[in-house]
């Protein structure tokens, strides 16, 4: 394996919003996931709650929101492309689900913090495969702390209750340098020990945010991957820029839109975020071409240098490029239009924060509004009185606060609407208007990560057989046969299925083990599943299930069992639907050879299939087969020796034939099915000229050819 | 790390410094963005931001 090869991935949580007063949010999201199961080709994940998709990525319900994970990517271009593809999937699902419910549009938001007062966050987790022996924290923490100047999503600190703009709203939620917890007491560096591959460890970062700018996303991935590569190469890139208090430094950098704030360095002195970033950049530039650096290092370094140079010129120099700077610029402009100077918000923020905290103490969940603060039944009357002298001391009036509170809620809504997917999303509209400049350098030729490509191909091939197959990051598992495709090595994905043994390295999913524990597979259940698959137009899956059912059943029943011709004729119908006419004829002929007397309803179905196949092939010599059917139907009531269902459920086959045959031919075939299903009510077969012209033919008469 | 590099990294950057004045081209680009954003914002705002935020409220932490 190439030492410079990278494995990159991102997990993104999305907010899903229905109409005001809509369903419980969890019901809304669960409905969306049910729609996803119906709509998207997939295999179930380990627990059966999530879906591995045809992209090789995964969609699942995490707590109360959908989370989309990209497949493993080898370069930042591919990762950005996969993230955007995942967003398009989310948007499509939400639009379709909204239309289906007929209760207004369902919105999907790329947002990072909940500004309604819950103080919750939506996570965006980055993953970097690596093989560094030592802990990466010292190498990478200064980078993570300082990269917020270009990776920050921008927005408001939702822990403060005030109106505090931050380059990175995720930052206030990071309270430790290193943690192993992703939902409480989160760390800048997340020491998750779940590697998902035999050959690589996984650096799992919690400090990233959902971003709209392709450039910001690409740079975040590219620069961080280069820092990981430097660490793998033994460069120790963080040593010279270690910080005395990384958490405090990150908060300081995130709160300063001039990018000039400093933080104490561990070795003495003070560093700005740009100082630290220029240090990492210089190291990366100095190692371009090293065996451990990816081939795209120079592209990333060029863009990295450019963005740092622009940041040194102020936020307006990156206002069309980076999320936080775009937000800051348009939020400032909006405040101005509402008659509130941006700087005024900072002055009011402590007062608003005090009132917001008081509202929480009153166990009120609604956002802070002027009527709530100043209304006749205000729960904050005492707080307002206490703050009166402070407000007067600031030289401000409560009337001014009314406008500030209204603006605050609008800004919070705009923050959420900024990353709204599809029409109406602010970033999307600005992008469509051509006023943004967030494109990245042209992508180099790149191959997908082998295991991601293999997983994607298997999902496409096996989708629809969720009861049998399941998928994990390190394998695709067949609980029926006990085999799996080993994807434990991302760069050496296996092509073939192998029988799993407990000594294998790849841990199987619970569903696989449960499936193995069940008794032998029932061919009838398999065949019934094939029927459903055929009706859903999932023909390759239906064919596979029937072939498997035939193989299992042949080993279980006598050679003369009526099940054998019945099952083969069902397979012939699937092949007919798949337009594999030659194969279908061979299997149908085999069914007839196996159909030992006494003849029964299965004989009629085999003859129907024969006639249908000949007509589809443009052959008109169907008279003798119609004659055999005539003989069959003329005998006493049609028996059923194979214990098969009395009603032949083939509307999909008839619809398929009606699209391809002349009306009289399709009508004859439909009448034959109707008659086979209810012989006592012969469905006017005599009205069909071909039927009337056919002479009764002995059932023992041999079929000519295959 | 070289002495020169240490010296560069150790320098004190004055906190609270005002950002540099953007050049005319940067200013024009930003103004165009803000003008376009005004229309996008007008279309995006629901008219009842409090209700929107409550509809988008997260029910459990990640």
XYZ file of C-alpha atoms in Angstrom, chain A residues 96-556:
461
model
C -40.679 13.482 -1.604
C -41.653 12.838 1.995
C -43.144 16.329 2.250
C -45.166 15.835 -0.944
C -46.377 12.457 0.251
C -47.571 13.820 3.595
C -49.308 16.803 1.953
C -48.617 18.926 5.012
C -46.154 21.385 3.614
C -42.506 21.218 2.779
C -40.096 19.311 4.992
C -36.873 21.288 5.395
C -33.380 19.907 5.888
C -30.859 22.225 7.515
C -27.088 22.070 7.607
C -26.835 23.704 10.954
C -24.609 23.192 13.940
C -26.355 24.543 16.994
C -29.950 24.815 18.153
C -30.689 28.481 18.819
C -34.200 27.929 20.198
C -32.822 27.689 23.721
C -32.198 23.939 24.021
C -28.425 24.517 23.814
C -28.107 21.309 21.764
C -25.830 20.826 18.793
C -25.845 18.856 15.572
C -22.531 17.162 15.061
C -20.254 16.882 12.077
C -17.593 14.302 12.741
C -14.467 13.986 10.646
C -12.622 10.729 10.178
C -9.013 10.314 9.113
C -7.524 6.843 8.782
C -3.928 6.748 9.986
C -1.139 4.427 11.036
C 0.759 6.680 13.420
C 2.120 4.694 16.334
C 1.908 7.484 18.898
C -1.129 9.489 19.964
C -1.802 12.186 17.394
C -3.017 14.760 19.915
C 0.239 16.738 20.371
C 0.733 16.825 16.602
C -2.707 17.981 15.687
C -4.365 19.887 18.566
C -2.731 23.260 17.734
C -3.954 22.805 14.167
C -7.505 22.012 15.279
C -7.531 24.985 17.624
C -6.321 27.471 15.018
C -7.954 26.150 11.822
C -11.264 27.671 12.974
C -10.223 30.835 11.138
C -11.097 29.064 7.891
C -13.122 26.015 8.994
C -15.604 27.817 11.257
C -19.242 27.684 10.182
C -19.939 31.011 11.869
C -23.036 31.759 13.897
C -23.965 32.358 17.491
C -22.837 30.843 20.760
C -25.939 28.939 21.851
C -24.677 28.400 25.383
C -24.580 32.081 26.293
C -28.281 33.108 25.954
C -26.862 36.380 24.628
C -26.031 37.491 21.072
C -22.416 36.455 20.686
C -21.203 35.930 17.145
C -18.517 33.283 16.893
C -16.435 31.953 14.046
C -17.223 28.470 15.321
C -20.441 27.793 17.275
C -19.201 24.294 18.060
C -16.233 25.647 19.998
C -18.112 26.603 23.212
C -19.217 22.960 23.440
C -15.620 21.714 23.590
C -14.514 21.694 27.192
C -11.435 19.478 27.185
C -8.357 18.987 25.075
C -8.882 15.217 24.777
C -11.999 13.154 25.393
C -13.473 9.806 24.552
C -17.054 11.032 24.858
C -18.913 12.494 21.884
C -22.051 13.788 23.619
C -20.892 15.237 26.919
C -17.667 16.902 28.046
C -16.509 16.858 24.455
C -12.836 17.264 23.626
C -11.002 19.057 20.830
C -9.244 15.769 20.181
C -11.525 12.760 20.376
C -9.753 9.587 21.329
C -12.327 7.157 19.936
C -11.016 3.605 19.819
C -13.202 2.160 17.099
C -11.107 1.691 14.059
C -13.428 0.068 11.495
C -10.452 -1.289 9.568
C -7.741 -3.839 10.301
C -4.955 -1.812 8.801
C -5.652 1.710 10.042
C -6.555 3.476 13.224
C -9.220 6.147 13.051
C -8.809 9.745 14.073
C -12.358 10.803 14.875
C -12.828 14.548 15.350
C -15.803 16.222 17.010
C -14.702 19.804 16.587
C -15.747 20.246 12.946
C -18.928 21.831 11.682
C -21.314 21.462 8.796
C -20.096 23.821 6.086
C -21.679 25.275 2.968
C -18.523 26.567 1.313
C -16.820 23.916 -0.800
C -13.526 25.727 -0.322
C -13.812 25.693 3.483
C -14.768 22.034 3.486
C -12.010 21.092 1.084
C -9.405 23.066 3.010
C -10.516 21.630 6.337
C -10.105 18.114 4.980
C -6.966 18.752 2.975
C -5.017 20.633 5.646
C -5.962 18.227 8.422
C -5.062 15.228 6.269
C -1.670 16.810 5.581
C -1.070 17.354 9.292
C -1.946 13.683 9.898
C 0.468 12.701 7.111
C 3.226 14.838 8.658
C 2.640 13.146 12.012
C 2.731 9.705 10.374
C 5.965 10.720 8.713
C 7.521 11.465 12.121
C 7.688 15.242 11.668
C 5.994 16.143 15.005
C 4.289 19.149 13.442
C 2.642 20.458 16.606
C 5.707 20.577 18.844
C 6.736 24.166 18.098
C 3.230 25.584 18.424
C 1.927 23.774 21.487
C -0.500 25.921 23.442
C -0.627 26.392 27.180
C -4.422 26.022 27.277
C -5.807 24.739 23.960
C -9.466 25.001 25.012
C -9.107 28.643 26.055
C -7.068 29.377 22.927
C -9.708 27.913 20.655
C -12.423 29.998 22.295
C -10.313 33.100 21.949
C -9.565 32.480 18.286
C -13.208 31.637 17.563
C -14.442 34.860 19.138
C -12.178 37.132 17.097
C -13.202 37.924 13.539
C -10.010 39.979 12.993
C -7.901 36.827 13.426
C -5.493 38.822 15.552
C -6.257 37.445 18.984
C -3.347 35.726 20.667
C -3.092 32.762 23.005
C -0.213 31.822 25.306
C 2.157 29.267 23.809
C 3.412 26.373 25.938
C 7.016 27.461 25.316
C 6.324 31.080 26.245
C 5.178 34.002 24.163
C 1.860 34.233 22.375
C 0.557 33.037 19.052
C -2.272 34.077 16.758
C -4.282 31.467 14.883
C -2.612 32.662 11.697
C 0.847 32.206 13.270
C 0.039 28.605 14.074
C -1.469 27.942 10.671
C 1.533 29.445 8.879
C 3.773 27.158 10.910
C 1.858 24.062 9.794
C 1.723 25.362 6.233
C 5.490 25.876 6.136
C 6.048 22.311 7.318
C 3.608 20.928 4.748
C 5.195 22.961 1.946
C 8.618 21.795 3.066
C 7.576 18.158 2.779
C 5.645 18.233 -0.497
C 6.953 15.252 -2.439
C 7.944 13.295 0.675
C 6.942 9.630 0.434
C 4.366 10.020 3.207
C 2.686 13.101 1.696
C -0.265 12.622 -0.682
C 0.120 13.539 -4.331
C -2.300 16.452 -3.934
C -0.283 18.172 -1.167
C 0.880 21.031 -3.374
C -2.702 21.877 -4.424
C -3.781 22.077 -0.800
C -0.738 24.130 0.216
C -1.408 26.693 -2.515
C -5.008 27.227 -1.444
C -4.009 27.128 2.231
C -1.472 29.928 1.697
C -3.970 31.970 -0.274
C -6.659 31.785 2.395
C -4.240 32.686 5.204
C -3.038 35.686 3.199
C -6.616 36.783 2.658
C -7.504 36.317 6.331
C -4.636 38.629 7.236
C -6.406 41.290 5.163
C -9.625 41.029 7.190
C -12.923 39.182 7.070
C -14.218 40.982 3.968
C -11.355 39.476 1.983
C -12.899 36.046 2.594
C -16.570 37.076 2.733
C -17.384 35.245 -0.505
C -15.252 32.212 0.359
C -15.701 31.089 3.957
C -18.921 30.341 5.825
C -18.254 32.413 8.913
C -17.169 35.470 6.974
C -20.178 35.305 4.650
C -22.479 35.050 7.651
C -20.758 37.869 9.499
C -21.020 40.178 6.509
C -24.664 39.532 5.729
C -25.709 39.525 9.394
C -24.037 42.902 9.923
C -25.784 44.255 6.851
C -29.133 42.892 8.025
C -28.703 44.471 11.461
C -27.951 47.789 9.766
C -31.124 47.494 7.699
C -33.088 46.898 10.894
C -31.593 50.061 12.357
C -29.307 48.328 14.853
C -25.545 48.830 14.730
C -23.706 45.501 14.946
C -21.523 46.746 17.799
C -24.684 47.483 19.801
C -25.431 43.770 19.948
C -22.220 43.105 21.859
C -23.165 45.809 24.350
C -26.630 44.334 24.864
C -25.472 40.728 24.967
C -24.857 40.506 28.769
C -28.304 41.952 29.474
C -29.967 39.560 27.029
C -27.939 36.673 28.450
C -29.120 37.512 31.939
C -32.761 37.602 30.831
C -32.362 34.382 28.856
C -30.855 32.560 31.816
C -33.667 33.860 34.022
C -36.210 32.488 31.545
C -34.579 29.065 31.719
C -34.714 29.228 35.515
C -38.459 29.810 35.152
C -38.537 26.534 33.147
C -39.820 28.355 30.086
C -38.756 26.849 26.766
C -39.812 29.532 24.303
C -37.279 31.969 22.820
C -36.798 35.334 24.480
C -39.125 37.953 22.971
C -40.082 41.515 23.929
C -43.659 40.518 24.925
C -42.204 37.856 27.204
C -39.854 40.378 28.830
C -42.155 43.380 29.026
C -45.679 41.903 28.751
C -48.219 42.207 31.559
C -47.685 38.617 32.756
C -43.929 38.657 32.283
C -42.073 36.042 34.315
C -39.067 38.383 34.141
C -40.512 41.464 35.816
C -38.160 41.249 38.789
C -35.127 40.732 36.556
C -36.052 43.752 34.452
C -36.267 45.837 37.597
C -32.870 44.626 38.795
C -31.272 45.395 35.440
C -32.801 48.864 35.188
C -29.839 50.749 36.699
C -27.351 48.787 34.593
C -29.201 49.628 31.389
C -29.396 53.266 32.426
C -25.685 53.192 33.249
C -24.977 51.946 29.734
C -26.793 54.989 28.421
C -29.397 52.765 26.782
C -33.160 52.308 27.000
C -35.479 49.309 27.192
C -37.178 50.494 23.972
C -33.890 49.856 22.180
C -33.866 46.310 23.570
C -37.190 45.526 21.896
C -35.573 46.040 18.492
C -32.503 44.084 19.579
C -34.584 41.100 20.720
C -36.550 41.051 17.468
C -33.315 41.271 15.482
C -31.734 38.547 17.618
C -34.460 36.058 16.706
C -34.249 36.996 13.029
C -30.493 36.491 13.067
C -30.971 33.116 14.732
C -33.454 32.108 12.063
C -31.085 33.339 9.348
C -28.294 31.311 10.914
C -30.453 28.187 10.592
C -31.699 29.142 7.108
C -28.182 29.842 5.846
C -27.441 26.167 5.269
C -30.992 25.094 4.360
C -30.795 22.590 1.516
C -32.504 23.486 -1.744
C -34.649 26.476 -2.658
C -34.789 29.167 -0.021
C -31.461 28.320 1.566
C -29.503 31.555 1.840
C -26.148 30.098 0.860
C -27.775 28.194 -1.999
C -29.422 31.371 -3.275
C -26.213 33.385 -3.053
C -24.377 30.621 -4.861
C -27.006 30.492 -7.589
C -26.717 34.268 -7.964
C -23.001 33.899 -8.636
C -21.801 36.179 -5.849
C -19.759 33.538 -4.033
C -16.276 32.353 -4.850
C -15.966 29.078 -2.986
C -14.769 26.775 -5.754
C -11.689 24.620 -5.368
C -8.790 23.711 -7.626
C -9.570 21.204 -10.401
C -9.646 17.642 -9.133
C -6.807 15.330 -10.092
C -7.491 11.870 -11.461
C -8.178 9.641 -8.515
C -9.333 6.120 -7.859
C -11.927 5.374 -5.213
C -10.931 3.578 -2.030
C -11.278 -0.092 -3.071
C -13.441 -1.206 -0.177
C -15.844 1.720 -0.630
C -16.219 0.850 -4.304
C -16.741 -2.852 -3.539
C -19.295 -2.069 -0.812
C -21.171 0.236 -3.181
C -21.254 -2.447 -5.874
C -22.514 -5.066 -3.420
C -25.249 -2.773 -2.128
C -26.413 -2.161 -5.687
C -26.346 -5.872 -6.437
C -28.003 -7.155 -3.274
C -30.390 -4.322 -2.376
C -33.863 -5.627 -1.654
C -32.668 -8.704 0.206
C -32.463 -7.073 3.580
C -33.548 -10.163 5.464
C -30.543 -12.055 4.172
C -27.715 -9.563 3.834
C -26.330 -6.940 6.142
C -23.486 -4.521 5.810
C -20.826 -3.047 8.065
C -17.850 -0.841 7.296
C -15.629 -3.920 7.238
C -17.785 -6.450 5.427
C -20.974 -7.526 3.671
C -22.594 -10.495 5.352
C -24.889 -13.267 4.105
C -26.676 -14.797 7.075
C -28.202 -17.497 4.923
C -24.985 -19.105 3.741
C -22.676 -17.936 6.518
C -20.389 -16.222 4.032
C -19.094 -12.671 3.852
C -17.041 -10.367 1.674
C -14.168 -9.172 3.823
C -13.660 -5.388 3.584
C -11.421 -5.141 6.643
C -8.518 -3.790 4.614
C -9.642 -0.580 2.866
C -7.078 -0.975 0.099
C -7.381 -4.732 -0.471
C -11.118 -5.314 -0.709
C -11.907 -8.960 -1.382
C -13.828 -9.864 -4.506
C -15.106 -13.213 -3.312
C -17.447 -14.539 -0.680
C -15.808 -16.655 1.990
C -17.257 -18.661 4.839
C -16.910 -16.760 8.102
C -15.294 -18.517 11.033
C -14.973 -17.221 14.592
C -11.214 -17.003 14.085
C -11.567 -14.381 11.348
C -10.440 -10.841 12.102
C -13.600 -9.155 10.876
C -16.255 -9.047 13.591
C -19.656 -10.014 12.181
C -22.787 -7.981 12.860
C -25.338 -9.255 15.321
C -27.889 -9.752 12.541
C -25.517 -12.135 10.790
C -25.011 -14.209 13.931
C -28.743 -14.295 14.637
C -29.401 -15.397 11.068
C -26.825 -18.164 11.366
C -28.438 -19.354 14.570
C -31.803 -19.819 12.919
C -32.689 -23.207 11.511
C -32.010 -24.124 7.915
C -33.317 -21.706 5.354
C -36.816 -22.474 4.141
C -36.936 -22.638 0.305
C -40.636 -21.812 0.340
C -39.943 -18.595 2.257
C -37.172 -17.815 -0.189
C -39.483 -18.441 -3.108
C -42.175 -16.230 -1.604
C -39.617 -13.498 -1.131
C -38.636 -13.922 -4.784
C -42.270 -13.429 -5.797
C -42.364 -10.141 -3.888
C -39.080 -9.061 -5.423
C -40.391 -9.857 -8.908
C -43.496 -7.758 -8.300
C -41.242 -4.900 -7.150
C -39.188 -5.196 -10.368
C -36.121 -6.292 -8.417
C -35.439 -9.015 -10.922
C -31.757 -9.870 -10.299
C -32.558 -10.322 -6.622
C -35.640 -12.370 -7.427
C -33.622 -14.604 -9.760
C -30.941 -15.128 -7.118
C -33.499 -16.000 -4.452
C -35.262 -18.522 -6.695
C -32.076 -20.203 -7.829
C -31.088 -20.474 -4.180
C -34.527 -21.885 -3.291
C -34.240 -24.479 -6.078
C -30.764 -25.534 -4.936
C -31.919 -25.912 -1.333
C -35.165 -27.655 -2.201
C -33.616 -30.125 -4.661
C -31.494 -31.363 -1.768
C -34.575 -31.806 0.418
